[in-house]
PDB file of C-alpha atoms in Angstrom:
ATOM      1  CA  MET A  17     -14.101  16.214  -4.313  1.00  0.00           C
ATOM      2  CA  ASN A  18     -15.532  13.423  -2.289  1.00  0.00           C
ATOM      3  CA  ASP A  19     -14.615  12.880   1.378  1.00  0.00           C
ATOM      4  CA  ASP A  20     -16.231   9.553   1.768  1.00  0.00           C
ATOM      5  CA  SER A  21     -15.022   8.855   5.267  1.00  0.00           C
ATOM      6  CA  ARG A  22     -13.332  10.537   8.177  1.00  0.00           C
ATOM      7  CA  ALA A  23     -13.108   7.251   9.899  1.00  0.00           C
ATOM      8  CA  ILE A  24      -9.868   8.211  11.763  1.00  0.00           C
ATOM      9  CA  ALA A  25     -10.881  10.580  14.404  1.00  0.00           C
ATOM     10  CA  GLU A  26      -9.121  13.968  14.739  1.00  0.00           C
ATOM     11  CA  ASP A  27      -7.954  13.079  18.161  1.00  0.00           C
ATOM     12  CA  TYR A  28      -6.354   9.821  17.085  1.00  0.00           C
ATOM     13  CA  PRO A  29      -3.182   9.253  19.248  1.00  0.00           C
ATOM     14  CA  TYR A  30      -0.601   9.620  16.461  1.00  0.00           C
ATOM     15  CA  GLU A  31       2.538   9.690  18.619  1.00  0.00           C
ATOM     16  CA  VAL A  32       4.431   6.485  18.621  1.00  0.00           C
ATOM     17  CA  GLY A  33       5.297   4.933  22.027  1.00  0.00           C
ATOM     18  CA  ASP A  34       4.653   1.887  24.189  1.00  0.00           C
ATOM     19  CA  HIS A  35       1.806  -0.411  23.145  1.00  0.00           C
ATOM     20  CA  ALA A  36      -1.310  -0.583  25.274  1.00  0.00           C
ATOM     21  CA  ALA A  37      -1.873  -3.878  26.967  1.00  0.00           C
ATOM     22  CA  GLN A  38      -5.279  -4.319  25.369  1.00  0.00           C
ATOM     23  CA  GLU A  39      -4.059  -4.116  21.747  1.00  0.00           C
ATOM     24  CA  THR A  40      -4.974  -7.225  19.858  1.00  0.00           C
ATOM     25  CA  ALA A  41      -2.794  -7.048  16.711  1.00  0.00           C
ATOM     26  CA  VAL A  42       0.013  -9.621  16.802  1.00  0.00           C
ATOM     27  CA  ARG A  43       3.498  -8.412  16.091  1.00  0.00           C
ATOM     28  CA  THR A  44       6.211 -10.578  14.555  1.00  0.00           C
ATOM     29  CA  VAL A  45       9.747  -9.169  14.705  1.00  0.00           C
ATOM     30  CA  PRO A  46      12.668 -10.995  12.848  1.00  0.00           C
ATOM     31  CA  LEU A  47      15.704 -12.005  14.768  1.00  0.00           C
ATOM     32  CA  THR A  48      17.683  -9.501  12.748  1.00  0.00           C
ATOM     33  CA  PRO A  49      15.520  -6.438  12.035  1.00  0.00           C
ATOM     34  CA  PRO A  50      15.847  -5.212   8.451  1.00  0.00           C
ATOM     35  CA  SER A  51      17.705  -1.862   7.849  1.00  0.00           C
ATOM     36  CA  ILE A  52      15.830   1.097   6.499  1.00  0.00           C
ATOM     37  CA  PRO A  53      16.462   1.303   2.748  1.00  0.00           C
ATOM     38  CA  ASP A  54      18.425   4.239   1.437  1.00  0.00           C
ATOM     39  CA  TYR A  55      15.658   5.397  -0.879  1.00  0.00           C
ATOM     40  CA  LEU A  56      13.298   5.592   2.094  1.00  0.00           C
ATOM     41  CA  GLN A  57      15.851   7.475   4.227  1.00  0.00           C
ATOM     42  CA  ASP A  58      16.864   9.878   1.516  1.00  0.00           C
ATOM     43  CA  THR A  59      13.560  10.467  -0.429  1.00  0.00           C
ATOM     44  CA  TYR A  60      10.659   9.723   1.926  1.00  0.00           C
ATOM     45  CA  TRP A  61      11.960  10.398   5.410  1.00  0.00           C
ATOM     46  CA  TRP A  62       9.488  13.403   5.698  1.00  0.00           C
ATOM     47  CA  ALA A  63       6.526  11.129   4.876  1.00  0.00           C
ATOM     48  CA  TYR A  64       7.184   7.880   6.680  1.00  0.00           C
ATOM     49  CA  LEU A  65       9.974   8.168   9.113  1.00  0.00           C
ATOM     50  CA  HIS A  66       9.431  11.456  10.873  1.00  0.00           C
ATOM     51  CA  PRO A  67       7.180  11.147  14.024  1.00  0.00           C
ATOM     52  CA  LYS A  68       5.159  14.186  13.213  1.00  0.00           C
ATOM     53  CA  SER A  69       4.245  12.738   9.638  1.00  0.00           C
ATOM     54  CA  PHE A  70       1.453  10.751  11.309  1.00  0.00           C
ATOM     55  CA  TRP A  71      -0.165  13.912  12.715  1.00  0.00           C
ATOM     56  CA  PHE A  72      -0.643  15.056   9.177  1.00  0.00           C
ATOM     57  CA  PHE A  73      -1.004  12.008   6.979  1.00  0.00           C
ATOM     58  CA  GLU A  74      -3.094   9.719   9.278  1.00  0.00           C
ATOM     59  CA  ARG A  75      -6.345  11.346   8.358  1.00  0.00           C
ATOM     60  CA  GLU A  76      -8.608   9.849   5.716  1.00  0.00           C
ATOM     61  CA  TRP A  77      -9.461  13.276   4.323  1.00  0.00           C
ATOM     62  CA  VAL A  78      -5.893  14.061   3.835  1.00  0.00           C
ATOM     63  CA  VAL A  79      -5.110  10.857   1.910  1.00  0.00           C
ATOM     64  CA  ASN A  80      -8.309  11.490  -0.070  1.00  0.00           C
ATOM     65  CA  LEU A  81      -7.156  14.993  -0.874  1.00  0.00           C
ATOM     66  CA  ILE A  82      -3.716  13.708  -2.059  1.00  0.00           C
ATOM     67  CA  LEU A  83      -5.537  11.260  -4.286  1.00  0.00           C
ATOM     68  CA  TRP A  84      -7.962  13.898  -5.638  1.00  0.00           C
ATOM     69  CA  GLY A  85     -10.989  12.420  -3.982  1.00  0.00           C
ATOM     70  CA  ASN A  86     -10.360   8.819  -5.162  1.00  0.00           C
ATOM     71  CA  MET A  87      -9.234   7.115  -1.912  1.00  0.00           C
ATOM     72  CA  HIS A  88     -12.601   5.517  -1.316  1.00  0.00           C
ATOM     73  CA  LYS A  89     -13.009   4.366  -4.964  1.00  0.00           C
ATOM     74  CA  LEU A  90      -9.528   2.764  -4.942  1.00  0.00           C
ATOM     75  CA  THR A  91      -9.964   1.194  -1.644  1.00  0.00           C
ATOM     76  CA  ARG A  92     -13.344  -0.151  -2.812  1.00  0.00           C
ATOM     77  CA  ALA A  93     -11.747  -1.456  -5.982  1.00  0.00           C
ATOM     78  CA  VAL A  94      -9.494  -3.633  -3.780  1.00  0.00           C
ATOM     79  CA  LEU A  95     -12.235  -4.874  -1.570  1.00  0.00           C
ATOM     80  CA  ASP A  96     -14.496  -5.744  -4.474  1.00  0.00           C
ATOM     81  CA  GLU A  97     -11.602  -7.717  -6.014  1.00  0.00           C
ATOM     82  CA  MET A  98     -11.347 -10.009  -3.008  1.00  0.00           C
ATOM     83  CA  ASP A  99     -12.724 -13.413  -3.705  1.00  0.00           C
ATOM     84  CA  LEU A 100     -11.794 -15.570  -0.643  1.00  0.00           C
ATOM     85  CA  GLN A 101     -12.772 -18.729   0.942  1.00  0.00           C
ATOM     86  CA  PRO A 102     -13.370 -18.674   4.757  1.00  0.00           C
ATOM     87  CA  ASN A 103     -10.210 -18.675   6.823  1.00  0.00           C
ATOM     88  CA  SER A 104      -8.023 -17.308   4.129  1.00  0.00           C
ATOM     89  CA  SER A 105      -4.819 -15.409   4.795  1.00  0.00           C
ATOM     90  CA  VAL A 106      -4.065 -12.091   2.919  1.00  0.00           C
ATOM     91  CA  LEU A 107      -0.868  -9.995   2.870  1.00  0.00           C
ATOM     92  CA  GLN A 108      -0.768  -6.251   2.647  1.00  0.00           C
ATOM     93  CA  VAL A 109       2.719  -5.177   1.547  1.00  0.00           C
ATOM     94  CA  ALA A 110       3.615  -1.956   3.413  1.00  0.00           C
ATOM     95  CA  CYS A 111       1.605   0.241   5.689  1.00  0.00           C
ATOM     96  CA  VAL A 112      -1.002   2.668   4.171  1.00  0.00           C
ATOM     97  CA  TYR A 113      -2.014   5.936   5.746  1.00  0.00           C
ATOM     98  CA  GLY A 114      -5.762   6.553   6.174  1.00  0.00           C
ATOM     99  CA  ASP A 115      -8.361   3.912   6.737  1.00  0.00           C
ATOM    100  CA  PHE A 116      -7.427   1.441   4.104  1.00  0.00           C
ATOM    101  CA  SER A 117      -6.041  -1.268   6.472  1.00  0.00           C
ATOM    102  CA  ASN A 118      -8.966  -0.984   8.888  1.00  0.00           C
ATOM    103  CA  ARG A 119     -11.398  -1.480   5.978  1.00  0.00           C
ATOM    104  CA  LEU A 120      -9.409  -4.391   4.695  1.00  0.00           C
ATOM    105  CA  ALA A 121      -9.351  -6.071   8.104  1.00  0.00           C
ATOM    106  CA  SER A 122     -13.038  -5.590   8.577  1.00  0.00           C
ATOM    107  CA  HIS A 123     -13.781  -6.926   5.111  1.00  0.00           C
ATOM    108  CA  LEU A 124     -11.615 -10.042   5.790  1.00  0.00           C
ATOM    109  CA  GLY A 125     -13.338 -10.510   9.097  1.00  0.00           C
ATOM    110  CA  GLN A 126     -16.573 -11.285   7.262  1.00  0.00           C
ATOM    111  CA  THR A 127     -14.994 -14.562   6.121  1.00  0.00           C
ATOM    112  CA  GLN A 128     -12.971 -15.234   9.242  1.00  0.00           C
ATOM    113  CA  SER A 129      -9.908 -14.508   7.163  1.00  0.00           C
ATOM    114  CA  ARG A 130      -6.654 -12.903   8.483  1.00  0.00           C
ATOM    115  CA  LEU A 131      -4.758  -9.788   7.424  1.00  0.00           C
ATOM    116  CA  ASN A 132      -0.961  -9.643   7.627  1.00  0.00           C
ATOM    117  CA  VAL A 133       0.849  -6.397   7.139  1.00  0.00           C
ATOM    118  CA  VAL A 134       4.553  -6.025   6.533  1.00  0.00           C
ATOM    119  CA  ASP A 135       6.627  -2.817   6.643  1.00  0.00           C
ATOM    120  CA  VAL A 136      10.338  -2.066   6.916  1.00  0.00           C
ATOM    121  CA  ALA A 137      10.021   0.965   9.248  1.00  0.00           C
ATOM    122  CA  PRO A 138       9.618   0.345  13.034  1.00  0.00           C
ATOM    123  CA  ILE A 139       7.908   3.634  13.426  1.00  0.00           C
ATOM    124  CA  GLN A 140       5.244   2.517  10.864  1.00  0.00           C
ATOM    125  CA  ILE A 141       4.838  -0.837  12.615  1.00  0.00           C
ATOM    126  CA  SER A 142       4.103   0.925  15.945  1.00  0.00           C
ATOM    127  CA  ASN A 143       1.613   3.220  14.292  1.00  0.00           C
ATOM    128  CA  ILE A 144      -0.346   0.466  12.501  1.00  0.00           C
ATOM    129  CA  GLU A 145      -0.436  -1.633  15.711  1.00  0.00           C
ATOM    130  CA  LYS A 146      -2.324   1.287  17.426  1.00  0.00           C
ATOM    131  CA  LYS A 147      -4.552   1.821  14.356  1.00  0.00           C
ATOM    132  CA  LEU A 148      -5.586  -1.841  14.002  1.00  0.00           C
ATOM    133  CA  ALA A 149      -5.758  -2.712  17.686  1.00  0.00           C
ATOM    134  CA  ALA A 150      -9.556  -3.168  17.560  1.00  0.00           C
ATOM    135  CA  HIS A 151      -9.234  -6.111  15.113  1.00  0.00           C
ATOM    136  CA  ASP A 152      -8.437  -9.622  16.283  1.00  0.00           C
ATOM    137  CA  ASN A 153      -7.572 -10.939  12.754  1.00  0.00           C
ATOM    138  CA  VAL A 154      -4.425  -8.952  12.154  1.00  0.00           C
ATOM    139  CA  SER A 155      -0.711  -9.866  12.345  1.00  0.00           C
ATOM    140  CA  ILE A 156       1.974  -7.200  11.891  1.00  0.00           C
ATOM    141  CA  HIS A 157       5.474  -8.020  10.691  1.00  0.00           C
ATOM    142  CA  LEU A 158       8.620  -5.977  10.581  1.00  0.00           C
ATOM    143  CA  GLN A 159      10.087  -7.065   7.169  1.00  0.00           C
ATOM    144  CA  ASP A 160      11.495  -5.580   4.016  1.00  0.00           C
ATOM    145  CA  SER A 161       9.172  -5.992   1.008  1.00  0.00           C
ATOM    146  CA  THR A 162      12.209  -6.854  -1.143  1.00  0.00           C
ATOM    147  CA  CYS A 163      13.253  -9.928   0.792  1.00  0.00           C
ATOM    148  CA  MET A 164      10.286 -11.146   2.967  1.00  0.00           C
ATOM    149  CA  SER A 165      10.806 -14.127   5.307  1.00  0.00           C
ATOM    150  CA  PHE A 166       7.534 -15.825   4.572  1.00  0.00           C
ATOM    151  CA  PRO A 167       7.620 -19.247   2.955  1.00  0.00           C
ATOM    152  CA  ASN A 168       6.587 -19.664  -0.591  1.00  0.00           C
ATOM    153  CA  ASP A 169       2.841 -19.857  -1.201  1.00  0.00           C
ATOM    154  CA  SER A 170       1.863 -18.384   2.166  1.00  0.00           C
ATOM    155  CA  PHE A 171      -1.118 -16.342   1.219  1.00  0.00           C
ATOM    156  CA  GLU A 172      -4.313 -16.640  -0.817  1.00  0.00           C
ATOM    157  CA  GLU A 173      -4.029 -13.018  -1.953  1.00  0.00           C
ATOM    158  CA  THR A 174      -1.534 -10.232  -1.683  1.00  0.00           C
ATOM    159  CA  VAL A 175      -2.244  -6.477  -1.924  1.00  0.00           C
ATOM    160  CA  VAL A 176       0.294  -3.897  -2.961  1.00  0.00           C
ATOM    161  CA  PHE A 177      -1.356  -0.505  -2.559  1.00  0.00           C
ATOM    162  CA  PHE A 178       0.537   2.629  -3.638  1.00  0.00           C
ATOM    163  CA  LEU A 179       4.003   1.202  -2.723  1.00  0.00           C
ATOM    164  CA  LEU A 180       5.715   0.527  -6.073  1.00  0.00           C
ATOM    165  CA  HIS A 181       5.849   4.204  -7.174  1.00  0.00           C
ATOM    166  CA  GLU A 182       7.910   4.965  -4.000  1.00  0.00           C
ATOM    167  CA  GLN A 183      10.688   2.447  -4.925  1.00  0.00           C
ATOM    168  CA  PRO A 184      13.469   2.669  -7.388  1.00  0.00           C
ATOM    169  CA  GLU A 185      13.376   0.027 -10.142  1.00  0.00           C
ATOM    170  CA  ALA A 186      15.638  -2.565  -8.566  1.00  0.00           C
ATOM    171  CA  ALA A 187      13.694  -2.573  -5.364  1.00  0.00           C
ATOM    172  CA  ARG A 188      10.321  -2.356  -7.216  1.00  0.00           C
ATOM    173  CA  ARG A 189      11.193  -5.537  -9.217  1.00  0.00           C
ATOM    174  CA  LYS A 190      12.164  -7.356  -6.094  1.00  0.00           C
ATOM    175  CA  THR A 191       9.027  -6.388  -4.324  1.00  0.00           C
ATOM    176  CA  VAL A 192       6.892  -7.490  -7.161  1.00  0.00           C
ATOM    177  CA  ALA A 193       8.728 -10.830  -7.291  1.00  0.00           C
ATOM    178  CA  GLU A 194       8.418 -11.320  -3.526  1.00  0.00           C
ATOM    179  CA  ALA A 195       4.640 -10.655  -3.673  1.00  0.00           C
ATOM    180  CA  ILE A 196       4.296 -13.301  -6.329  1.00  0.00           C
ATOM    181  CA  ARG A 197       6.492 -15.840  -4.503  1.00  0.00           C
ATOM    182  CA  VAL A 198       4.480 -15.661  -1.225  1.00  0.00           C
ATOM    183  CA  THR A 199       1.064 -15.984  -2.963  1.00  0.00           C
ATOM    184  CA  ARG A 200      -0.248 -19.420  -3.593  1.00  0.00           C
ATOM    185  CA  PRO A 201      -0.961 -20.936  -7.018  1.00  0.00           C
ATOM    186  CA  GLY A 202      -4.564 -20.115  -7.911  1.00  0.00           C
ATOM    187  CA  GLY A 203      -4.332 -16.947  -5.812  1.00  0.00           C
ATOM    188  CA  ARG A 204      -4.017 -13.352  -6.880  1.00  0.00           C
ATOM    189  CA  VAL A 205      -1.734 -10.317  -6.419  1.00  0.00           C
ATOM    190  CA  ILE A 206      -3.626  -7.055  -6.506  1.00  0.00           C
ATOM    191  CA  PHE A 207      -1.621  -3.870  -7.359  1.00  0.00           C
ATOM    192  CA  VAL A 208      -2.909  -0.323  -7.099  1.00  0.00           C
ATOM    193  CA  ASP A 209      -0.752   2.554  -7.999  1.00  0.00           C
ATOM    194  CA  TYR A 210      -0.080   5.595 -10.191  1.00  0.00           C
ATOM    195  CA  HIS A 211      -0.284   5.338 -13.998  1.00  0.00           C
ATOM    196  CA  GLY A 212       0.506   7.612 -16.853  1.00  0.00           C
ATOM    197  CA  PRO A 213      -2.720   9.506 -17.550  1.00  0.00           C
ATOM    198  CA  LYS A 214      -4.235  10.172 -20.915  1.00  0.00           C
ATOM    199  CA  ARG A 215      -2.844  13.234 -22.691  1.00  0.00           C
ATOM    200  CA  SER A 216      -6.361  14.670 -22.684  1.00  0.00           C
ATOM    201  CA  ASN A 217      -6.472  14.476 -18.821  1.00  0.00           C
ATOM    202  CA  PRO A 218      -5.530  17.944 -17.377  1.00  0.00           C
ATOM    203  CA  MET A 219      -4.268  16.192 -14.338  1.00  0.00           C
ATOM    204  CA  ARG A 220      -1.327  14.907 -16.340  1.00  0.00           C
ATOM    205  CA  TYR A 221       0.044  18.444 -16.394  1.00  0.00           C
ATOM    206  CA  VAL A 222      -0.751  19.102 -12.765  1.00  0.00           C
ATOM    207  CA  MET A 223       0.750  15.804 -11.373  1.00  0.00           C
ATOM    208  CA  LYS A 224       3.848  15.540 -13.412  1.00  0.00           C
ATOM    209  CA  PRO A 225       5.813  18.389 -11.744  1.00  0.00           C
ATOM    210  CA  ILE A 226       4.352  17.277  -8.282  1.00  0.00           C
ATOM    211  CA  LEU A 227       5.557  13.757  -8.654  1.00  0.00           C
ATOM    212  CA  THR A 228       8.835  14.757 -10.264  1.00  0.00           C
ATOM    213  CA  LEU A 229       9.625  16.782  -7.236  1.00  0.00           C
ATOM    214  CA  LEU A 230       8.195  14.860  -4.364  1.00  0.00           C
ATOM    215  CA  GLU A 231       8.010  11.207  -5.698  1.00  0.00           C
ATOM    216  CA  PRO A 232      10.662  10.910  -8.475  1.00  0.00           C
ATOM    217  CA  PHE A 233      10.424   7.144  -8.809  1.00  0.00           C
ATOM    218  CA  ALA A 234       6.674   7.427  -9.669  1.00  0.00           C
ATOM    219  CA  MET A 235       7.535   8.560 -13.155  1.00  0.00           C
ATOM    220  CA  ASP A 236       8.767   4.967 -13.974  1.00  0.00           C
ATOM    221  CA  LEU A 237       5.143   4.031 -13.897  1.00  0.00           C
ATOM    222  CA  TRP A 238       4.211   6.807 -16.351  1.00  0.00           C
ATOM    223  CA  ARG A 239       6.860   5.579 -18.800  1.00  0.00           C
ATOM    224  CA  GLU A 240       6.217   1.809 -18.389  1.00  0.00           C
ATOM    225  CA  GLU A 241       3.193  -0.299 -17.761  1.00  0.00           C
ATOM    226  CA  LEU A 242       3.268  -2.017 -14.386  1.00  0.00           C
ATOM    227  CA  PRO A 243       3.620  -5.549 -15.853  1.00  0.00           C
ATOM    228  CA  ALA A 244       7.015  -4.489 -17.274  1.00  0.00           C
ATOM    229  CA  PHE A 245       8.334  -4.859 -13.718  1.00  0.00           C
ATOM    230  CA  MET A 246       7.107  -8.395 -13.247  1.00  0.00           C
ATOM    231  CA  PRO A 247       9.212 -11.555 -13.732  1.00  0.00           C
ATOM    232  CA  ALA A 248       9.540 -12.729 -17.368  1.00  0.00           C
ATOM    233  CA  GLU A 249       7.529 -15.836 -16.812  1.00  0.00           C
ATOM    234  CA  ILE A 250       4.328 -13.944 -16.138  1.00  0.00           C
ATOM    235  CA  LYS A 251       2.021 -14.207 -19.080  1.00  0.00           C
ATOM    236  CA  ALA A 252      -0.313 -11.498 -20.456  1.00  0.00           C
ATOM    237  CA  GLU A 253      -3.369 -13.761 -20.049  1.00  0.00           C
ATOM    238  CA  GLN A 254      -2.687 -13.883 -16.255  1.00  0.00           C
ATOM    239  CA  LEU A 255      -3.195 -10.039 -16.034  1.00  0.00           C
ATOM    240  CA  SER A 256      -6.158  -7.764 -15.975  1.00  0.00           C
ATOM    241  CA  SER A 257      -6.103  -3.962 -15.663  1.00  0.00           C
ATOM    242  CA  LYS A 258      -8.425  -1.120 -14.838  1.00  0.00           C
ATOM    243  CA  PHE A 259      -7.816   2.569 -14.861  1.00  0.00           C
ATOM    244  CA  TYR A 260      -9.255   5.420 -12.802  1.00  0.00           C
ATOM    245  CA  PHE A 261      -9.503   9.194 -12.908  1.00  0.00           C
ATOM    246  CA  GLY A 262      -8.611   9.534 -16.604  1.00  0.00           C
ATOM    247  CA  GLY A 263      -5.794   6.925 -16.354  1.00  0.00           C
ATOM    248  CA  LEU A 264      -3.950   8.599 -13.373  1.00  0.00           C
ATOM    249  CA  TYR A 265      -4.374   5.462 -11.219  1.00  0.00           C
ATOM    250  CA  GLN A 266      -4.396   1.784 -12.086  1.00  0.00           C
ATOM    251  CA  LYS A 267      -5.480  -1.579 -10.631  1.00  0.00           C
ATOM    252  CA  VAL A 268      -3.624  -4.558 -11.949  1.00  0.00           C
ATOM    253  CA  VAL A 269      -4.671  -8.007 -10.882  1.00  0.00           C
ATOM    254  CA  LEU A 270      -2.318 -10.909 -11.416  1.00  0.00           C
ATOM    255  CA  LYS A 271      -3.758 -14.411 -11.334  1.00  0.00           C
ATOM    256  CA  LEU A 272      -1.299 -17.128 -10.388  1.00  0.00           C
TER     257      LEU A 272
END
């Protein structure tokens, strides 16, 4: 198992509190903050809403362990997919534990491009503001992925990294539709998530009970291909897919 980076230090200040004055990430808060969705409160409170969750999950080696040593590979798969002109704008839908967002912000900085991150949980917003404070090309937005307030065609590229498996089908379809709506024609939406592995992959029999217990909505992505949750007008020729770790993970790129 690879531990490609422990870029988040063990003494990272995981507690959520007042923001330091020197932080450079820009925060945008809607006039009426979104409510926490029921599925997040009921199913994932322990992973995303409990203050002590950051102490455990905000370590790259922990995320890498959860993904069976594939965190660096899957992060790299997103970065390698980026094909941006200078001064572009990219959206990351939902916060991601580990060093994914730091790497994405650094990568975008090479082309003077900007990273926008949305999340529905204020506690996640506070955490990522701390985590990305060293970057001056980041904006943080408190929004629900199923009904974002950005205008149509706001971003050159949008990234949805391991979010869809955490949402029930109705919310998942809305998130996908919103990601498409806010991405400009000629741009791309990059999805990375779970996928039903090959029957010959022994991880199929390890992960099925784990996901069924802890992440029940993930099994939808085993039963259906991810494009099945996209709007009907999306055509097969707009899509390309790549699979990792015996099919357990997938990257789907939608060209608009």
